[in-house]
Coordinates of C-alpha atoms in Angstrom, one line a residue:
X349 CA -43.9 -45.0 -36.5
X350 CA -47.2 -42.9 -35.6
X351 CA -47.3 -41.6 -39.2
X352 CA -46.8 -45.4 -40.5
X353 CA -49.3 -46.7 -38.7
X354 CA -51.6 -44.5 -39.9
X355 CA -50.8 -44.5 -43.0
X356 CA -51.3 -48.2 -43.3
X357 CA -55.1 -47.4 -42.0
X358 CA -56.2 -44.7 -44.0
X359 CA -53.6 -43.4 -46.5
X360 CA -56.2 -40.6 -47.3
X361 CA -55.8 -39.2 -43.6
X362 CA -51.8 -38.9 -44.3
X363 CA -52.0 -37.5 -47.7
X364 CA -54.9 -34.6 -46.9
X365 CA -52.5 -33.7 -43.6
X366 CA -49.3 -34.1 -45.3
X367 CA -48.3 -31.0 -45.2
X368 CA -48.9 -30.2 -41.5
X369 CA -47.3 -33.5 -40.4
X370 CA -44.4 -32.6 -42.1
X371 CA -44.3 -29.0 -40.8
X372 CA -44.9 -30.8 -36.9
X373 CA -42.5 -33.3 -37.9
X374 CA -39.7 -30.4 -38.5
X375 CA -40.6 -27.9 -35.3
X376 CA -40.5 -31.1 -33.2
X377 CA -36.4 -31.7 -34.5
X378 CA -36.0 -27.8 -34.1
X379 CA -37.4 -28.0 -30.8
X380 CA -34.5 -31.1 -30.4
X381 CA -31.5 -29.7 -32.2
X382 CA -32.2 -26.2 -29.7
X383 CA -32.2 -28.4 -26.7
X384 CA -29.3 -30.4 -27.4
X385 CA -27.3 -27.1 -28.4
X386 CA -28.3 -25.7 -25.4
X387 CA -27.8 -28.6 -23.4
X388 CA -24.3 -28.4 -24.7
X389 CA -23.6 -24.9 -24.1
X390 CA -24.4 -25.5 -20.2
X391 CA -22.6 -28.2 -20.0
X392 CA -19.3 -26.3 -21.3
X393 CA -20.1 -23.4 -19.6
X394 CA -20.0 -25.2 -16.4
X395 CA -16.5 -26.6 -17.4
X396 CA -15.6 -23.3 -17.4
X397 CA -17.1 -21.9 -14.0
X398 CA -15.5 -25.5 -13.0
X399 CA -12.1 -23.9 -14.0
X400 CA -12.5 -20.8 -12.2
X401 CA -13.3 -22.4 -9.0
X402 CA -10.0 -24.6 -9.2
X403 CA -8.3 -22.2 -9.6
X404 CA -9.7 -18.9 -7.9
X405 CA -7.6 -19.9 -4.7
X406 CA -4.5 -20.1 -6.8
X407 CA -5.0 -16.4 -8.0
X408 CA -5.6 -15.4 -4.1
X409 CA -2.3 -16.7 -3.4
X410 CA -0.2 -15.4 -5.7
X411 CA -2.5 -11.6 -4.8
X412 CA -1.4 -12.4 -0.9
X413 CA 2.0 -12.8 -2.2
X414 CA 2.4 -9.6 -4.2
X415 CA 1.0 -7.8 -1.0
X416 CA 3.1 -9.6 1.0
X417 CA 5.9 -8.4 -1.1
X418 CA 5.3 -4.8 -1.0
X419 CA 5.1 -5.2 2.8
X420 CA 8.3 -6.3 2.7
X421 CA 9.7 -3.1 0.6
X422 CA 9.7 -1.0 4.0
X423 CA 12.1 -3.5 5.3
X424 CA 13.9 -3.2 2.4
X425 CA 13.8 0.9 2.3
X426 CA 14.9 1.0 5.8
X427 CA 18.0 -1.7 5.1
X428 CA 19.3 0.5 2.0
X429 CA 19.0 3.4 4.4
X430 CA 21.5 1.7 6.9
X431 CA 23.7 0.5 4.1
X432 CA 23.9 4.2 2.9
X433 CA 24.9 5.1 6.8
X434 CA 28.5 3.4 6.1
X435 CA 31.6 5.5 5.7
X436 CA 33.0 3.6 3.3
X437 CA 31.5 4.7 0.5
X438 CA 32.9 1.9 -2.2
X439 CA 32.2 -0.8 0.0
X440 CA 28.5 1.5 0.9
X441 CA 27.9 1.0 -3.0
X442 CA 28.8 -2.3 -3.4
X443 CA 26.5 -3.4 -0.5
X444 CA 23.7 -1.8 -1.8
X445 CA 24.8 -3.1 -5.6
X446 CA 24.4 -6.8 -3.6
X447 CA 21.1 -6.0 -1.8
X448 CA 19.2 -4.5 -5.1
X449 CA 20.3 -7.4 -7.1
X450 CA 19.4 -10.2 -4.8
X451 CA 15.6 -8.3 -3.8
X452 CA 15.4 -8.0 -8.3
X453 CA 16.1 -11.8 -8.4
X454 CA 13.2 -12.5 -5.7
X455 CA 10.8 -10.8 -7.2
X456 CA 11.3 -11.5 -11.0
X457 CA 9.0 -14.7 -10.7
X458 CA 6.0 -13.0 -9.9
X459 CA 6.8 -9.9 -12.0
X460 CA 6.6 -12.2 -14.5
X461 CA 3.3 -14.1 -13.5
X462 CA 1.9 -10.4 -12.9
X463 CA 3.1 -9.5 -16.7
X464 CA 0.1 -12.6 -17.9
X465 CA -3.3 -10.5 -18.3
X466 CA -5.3 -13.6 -18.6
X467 CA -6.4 -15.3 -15.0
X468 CA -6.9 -18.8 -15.8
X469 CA -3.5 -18.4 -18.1
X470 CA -2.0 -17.3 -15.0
X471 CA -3.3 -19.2 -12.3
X472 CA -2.3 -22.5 -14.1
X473 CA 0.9 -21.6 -14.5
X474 CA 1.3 -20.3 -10.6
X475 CA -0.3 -23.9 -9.7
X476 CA 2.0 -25.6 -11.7
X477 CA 5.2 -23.4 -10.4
X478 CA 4.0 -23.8 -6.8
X479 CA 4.2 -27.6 -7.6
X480 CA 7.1 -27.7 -8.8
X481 CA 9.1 -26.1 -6.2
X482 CA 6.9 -28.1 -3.5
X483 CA 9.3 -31.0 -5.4
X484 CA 12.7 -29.0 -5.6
X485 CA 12.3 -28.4 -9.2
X486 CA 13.6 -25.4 -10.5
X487 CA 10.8 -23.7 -12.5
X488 CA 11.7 -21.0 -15.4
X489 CA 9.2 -18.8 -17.0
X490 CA 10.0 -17.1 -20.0
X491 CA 8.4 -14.8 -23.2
X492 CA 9.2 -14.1 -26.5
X493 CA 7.0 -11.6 -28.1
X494 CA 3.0 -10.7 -27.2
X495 CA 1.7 -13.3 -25.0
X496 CA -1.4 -14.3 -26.4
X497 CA -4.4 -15.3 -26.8
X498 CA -4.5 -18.8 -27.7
X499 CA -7.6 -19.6 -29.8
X500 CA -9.2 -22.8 -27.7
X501 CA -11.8 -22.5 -24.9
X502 CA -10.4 -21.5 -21.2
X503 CA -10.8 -24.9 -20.0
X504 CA -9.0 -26.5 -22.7
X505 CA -6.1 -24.3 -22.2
X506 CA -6.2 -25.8 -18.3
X507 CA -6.6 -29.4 -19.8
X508 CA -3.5 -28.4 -22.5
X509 CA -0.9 -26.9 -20.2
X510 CA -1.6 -28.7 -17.1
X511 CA -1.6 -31.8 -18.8
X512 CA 2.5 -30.5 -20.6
X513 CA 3.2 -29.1 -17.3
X514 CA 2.2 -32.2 -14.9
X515 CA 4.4 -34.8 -17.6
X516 CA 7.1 -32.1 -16.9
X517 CA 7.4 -31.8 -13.4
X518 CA 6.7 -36.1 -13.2
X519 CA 9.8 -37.1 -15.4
X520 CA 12.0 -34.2 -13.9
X521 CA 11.8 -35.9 -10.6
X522 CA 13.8 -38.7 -12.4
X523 CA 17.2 -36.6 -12.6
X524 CA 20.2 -37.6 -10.6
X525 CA 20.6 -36.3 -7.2
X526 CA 23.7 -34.6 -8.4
X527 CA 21.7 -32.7 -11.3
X528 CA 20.0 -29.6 -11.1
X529 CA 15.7 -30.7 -12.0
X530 CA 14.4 -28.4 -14.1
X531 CA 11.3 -27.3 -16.3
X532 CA 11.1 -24.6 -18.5
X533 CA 7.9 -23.2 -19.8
X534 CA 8.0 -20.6 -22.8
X535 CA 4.9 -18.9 -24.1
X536 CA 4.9 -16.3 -27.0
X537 CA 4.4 -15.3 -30.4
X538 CA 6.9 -15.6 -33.9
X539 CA 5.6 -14.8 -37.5
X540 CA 1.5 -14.6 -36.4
X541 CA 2.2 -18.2 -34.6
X542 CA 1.5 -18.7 -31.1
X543 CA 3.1 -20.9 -29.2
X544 CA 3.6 -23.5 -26.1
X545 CA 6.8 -24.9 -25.6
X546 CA 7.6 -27.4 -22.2
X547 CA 10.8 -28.1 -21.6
X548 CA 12.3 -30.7 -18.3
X549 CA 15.1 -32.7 -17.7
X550 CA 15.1 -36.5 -16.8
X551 CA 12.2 -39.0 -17.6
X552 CA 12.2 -42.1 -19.8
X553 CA 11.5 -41.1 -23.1
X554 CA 14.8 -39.6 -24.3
X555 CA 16.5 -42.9 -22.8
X556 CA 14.9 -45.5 -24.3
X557 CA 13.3 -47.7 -27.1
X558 CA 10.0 -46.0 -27.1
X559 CA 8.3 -45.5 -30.3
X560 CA 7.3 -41.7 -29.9
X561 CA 4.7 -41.8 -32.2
X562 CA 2.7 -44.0 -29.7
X563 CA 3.0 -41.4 -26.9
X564 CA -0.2 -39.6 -27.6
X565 CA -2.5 -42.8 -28.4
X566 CA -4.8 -43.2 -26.1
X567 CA -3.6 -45.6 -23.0
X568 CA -0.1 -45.1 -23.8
X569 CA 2.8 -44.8 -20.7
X570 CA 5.8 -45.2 -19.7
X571 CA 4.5 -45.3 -16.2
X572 CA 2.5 -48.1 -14.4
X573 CA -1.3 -47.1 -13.6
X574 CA -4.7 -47.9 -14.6
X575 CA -6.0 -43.7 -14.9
X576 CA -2.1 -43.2 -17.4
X577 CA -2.1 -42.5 -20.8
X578 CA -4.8 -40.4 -21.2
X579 CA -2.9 -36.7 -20.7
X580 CA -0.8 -36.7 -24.0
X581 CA -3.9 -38.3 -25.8
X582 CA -6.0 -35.3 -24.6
X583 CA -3.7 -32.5 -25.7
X584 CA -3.1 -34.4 -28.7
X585 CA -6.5 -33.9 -29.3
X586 CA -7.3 -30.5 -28.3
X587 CA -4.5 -29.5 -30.5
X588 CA -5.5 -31.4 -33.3
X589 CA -9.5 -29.8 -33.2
X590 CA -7.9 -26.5 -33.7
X591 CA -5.9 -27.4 -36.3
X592 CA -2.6 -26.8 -34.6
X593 CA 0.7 -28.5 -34.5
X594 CA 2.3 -30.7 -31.1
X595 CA 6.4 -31.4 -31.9
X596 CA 8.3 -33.7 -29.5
X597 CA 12.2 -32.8 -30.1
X598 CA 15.3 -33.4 -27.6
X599 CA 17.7 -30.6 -27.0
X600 CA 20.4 -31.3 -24.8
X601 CA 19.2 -32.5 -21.7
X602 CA 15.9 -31.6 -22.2
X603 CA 12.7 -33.4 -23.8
X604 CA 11.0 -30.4 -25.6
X605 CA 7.2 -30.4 -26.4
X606 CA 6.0 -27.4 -28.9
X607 CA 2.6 -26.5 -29.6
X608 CA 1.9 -24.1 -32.4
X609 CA -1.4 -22.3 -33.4
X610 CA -2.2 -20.2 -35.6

């Protein structure tokens, strides 16, 4: 407006200066465009230091637990010593056989957890474990192949899986109270393709009319609430910007969501 104004005055002015208007004109959108980027990277940055906060005390927890867990191998040593005391030596091995095998199955979970070199990977998932058995649902944690590194920013990952994970545990409160809840997460790698897959029992969307190709528009549920709709929508969208792939399948008595990247 500045440069019109004047040029409507004295169009000699503008045409002698041209040259260093235009060169002002240009550092002063450089001097904008490096602002706004920078403005950006703060603001994503502090997504992510966001993240680590949130879930720092999740991490602490499943550290005390571990500990807690190798106090509890001196109770164990001295038990397996009293168990190797008994005469009997069948029924000695078949007590101890018993022990080892119910200790192995208390301690897989976290084995597993402790398997995941990525903290926020792991401290989401522990969160969202620890939820689930707050609600008597059975949680199961299995690999195939590397885990990896999924190719989206840390906080995304949190937004992505906690979003799958929170849906899961929601619609597998809906299962009779003579059925076992469950929700079954699966992370791992197959032909350079890395992938998410949810799995949980119950909920509404294998049982009714529901066009699925609504479920991740934005402000679609099957649940009454003004804040719904949004979680599918935003892993919809996260998946999408990375050029991935989100499947919704049934399989038995599951409702399966895979994510795939490459």
């Amino acid at each position: 407006m500045l440069l019109l104004y004047v040029w409507r005055t004295n169009e000699n002015i503008v045409r002698q200066y041209i040259i260093y208007v235009l060169i002002a004109f240009f550092l002063w959108e450089g001097i904008n465009i490096f602002f706004l980027y920078q403005n950006i990277r703060i603001k994503e940055q502090k997504k992510i230091i966001n993240v680590h906060d949130r879930y720092e005390p999740f991490l602490k927890g499943m550290i005390y637990e571990v500990r807690q867990k190798q106090h509890d191998f001196k109770n164990h040593l001295h038990t397996l010593y009293g168990l190797v005391q008994l005469e009997d030596d069948k029924e000695a091995k078949n007590r101890i056989q018993e022990y080892l095998e119910s200790v192995i199955e208390s301690i897989k979970p976290t084995d597993k957890l402790l398997n995941i070199k990525d903290p926020i990977l792991n401290a989401i998932i522990y969160s969202k474990k620890a939820l689930a058995e707050e609600k008597n649902i059975l949680f199961e944690l299995n690999f195939q192949g590397e885990i990896p590194e999924y190719p989206i920013e840390k906080y995304e990952l949190v937004e992505l899986l906690g979003n799958l994970l929170d849906n899961a545990i929601e619609a597998a409160e809906d299962v009779d109270a003579a059925e076992i809840s469950r929700v079954a997460l699966t992370i791992g790698t197959e032909e350079n393709e890395k992938f998410i897959i949810v799995k949980n029992t119950g909920g509404t969307l294998r049982n009714s009319d529901i066009d699925i190709h609504k479920i991740f528009k934005s402000g679609f549920s099957t649940k009454q609430g003004k804040s719904r709709g949004y979680g599918l929508y935003n892993v919809k969208r996260i998946v999408d910007h990375y050029k991935g792939h989100i499947q919704l399948s049934f399989e038995n008595e599951y409702t399966v969501f895979q994510i795939l990247f490459k």
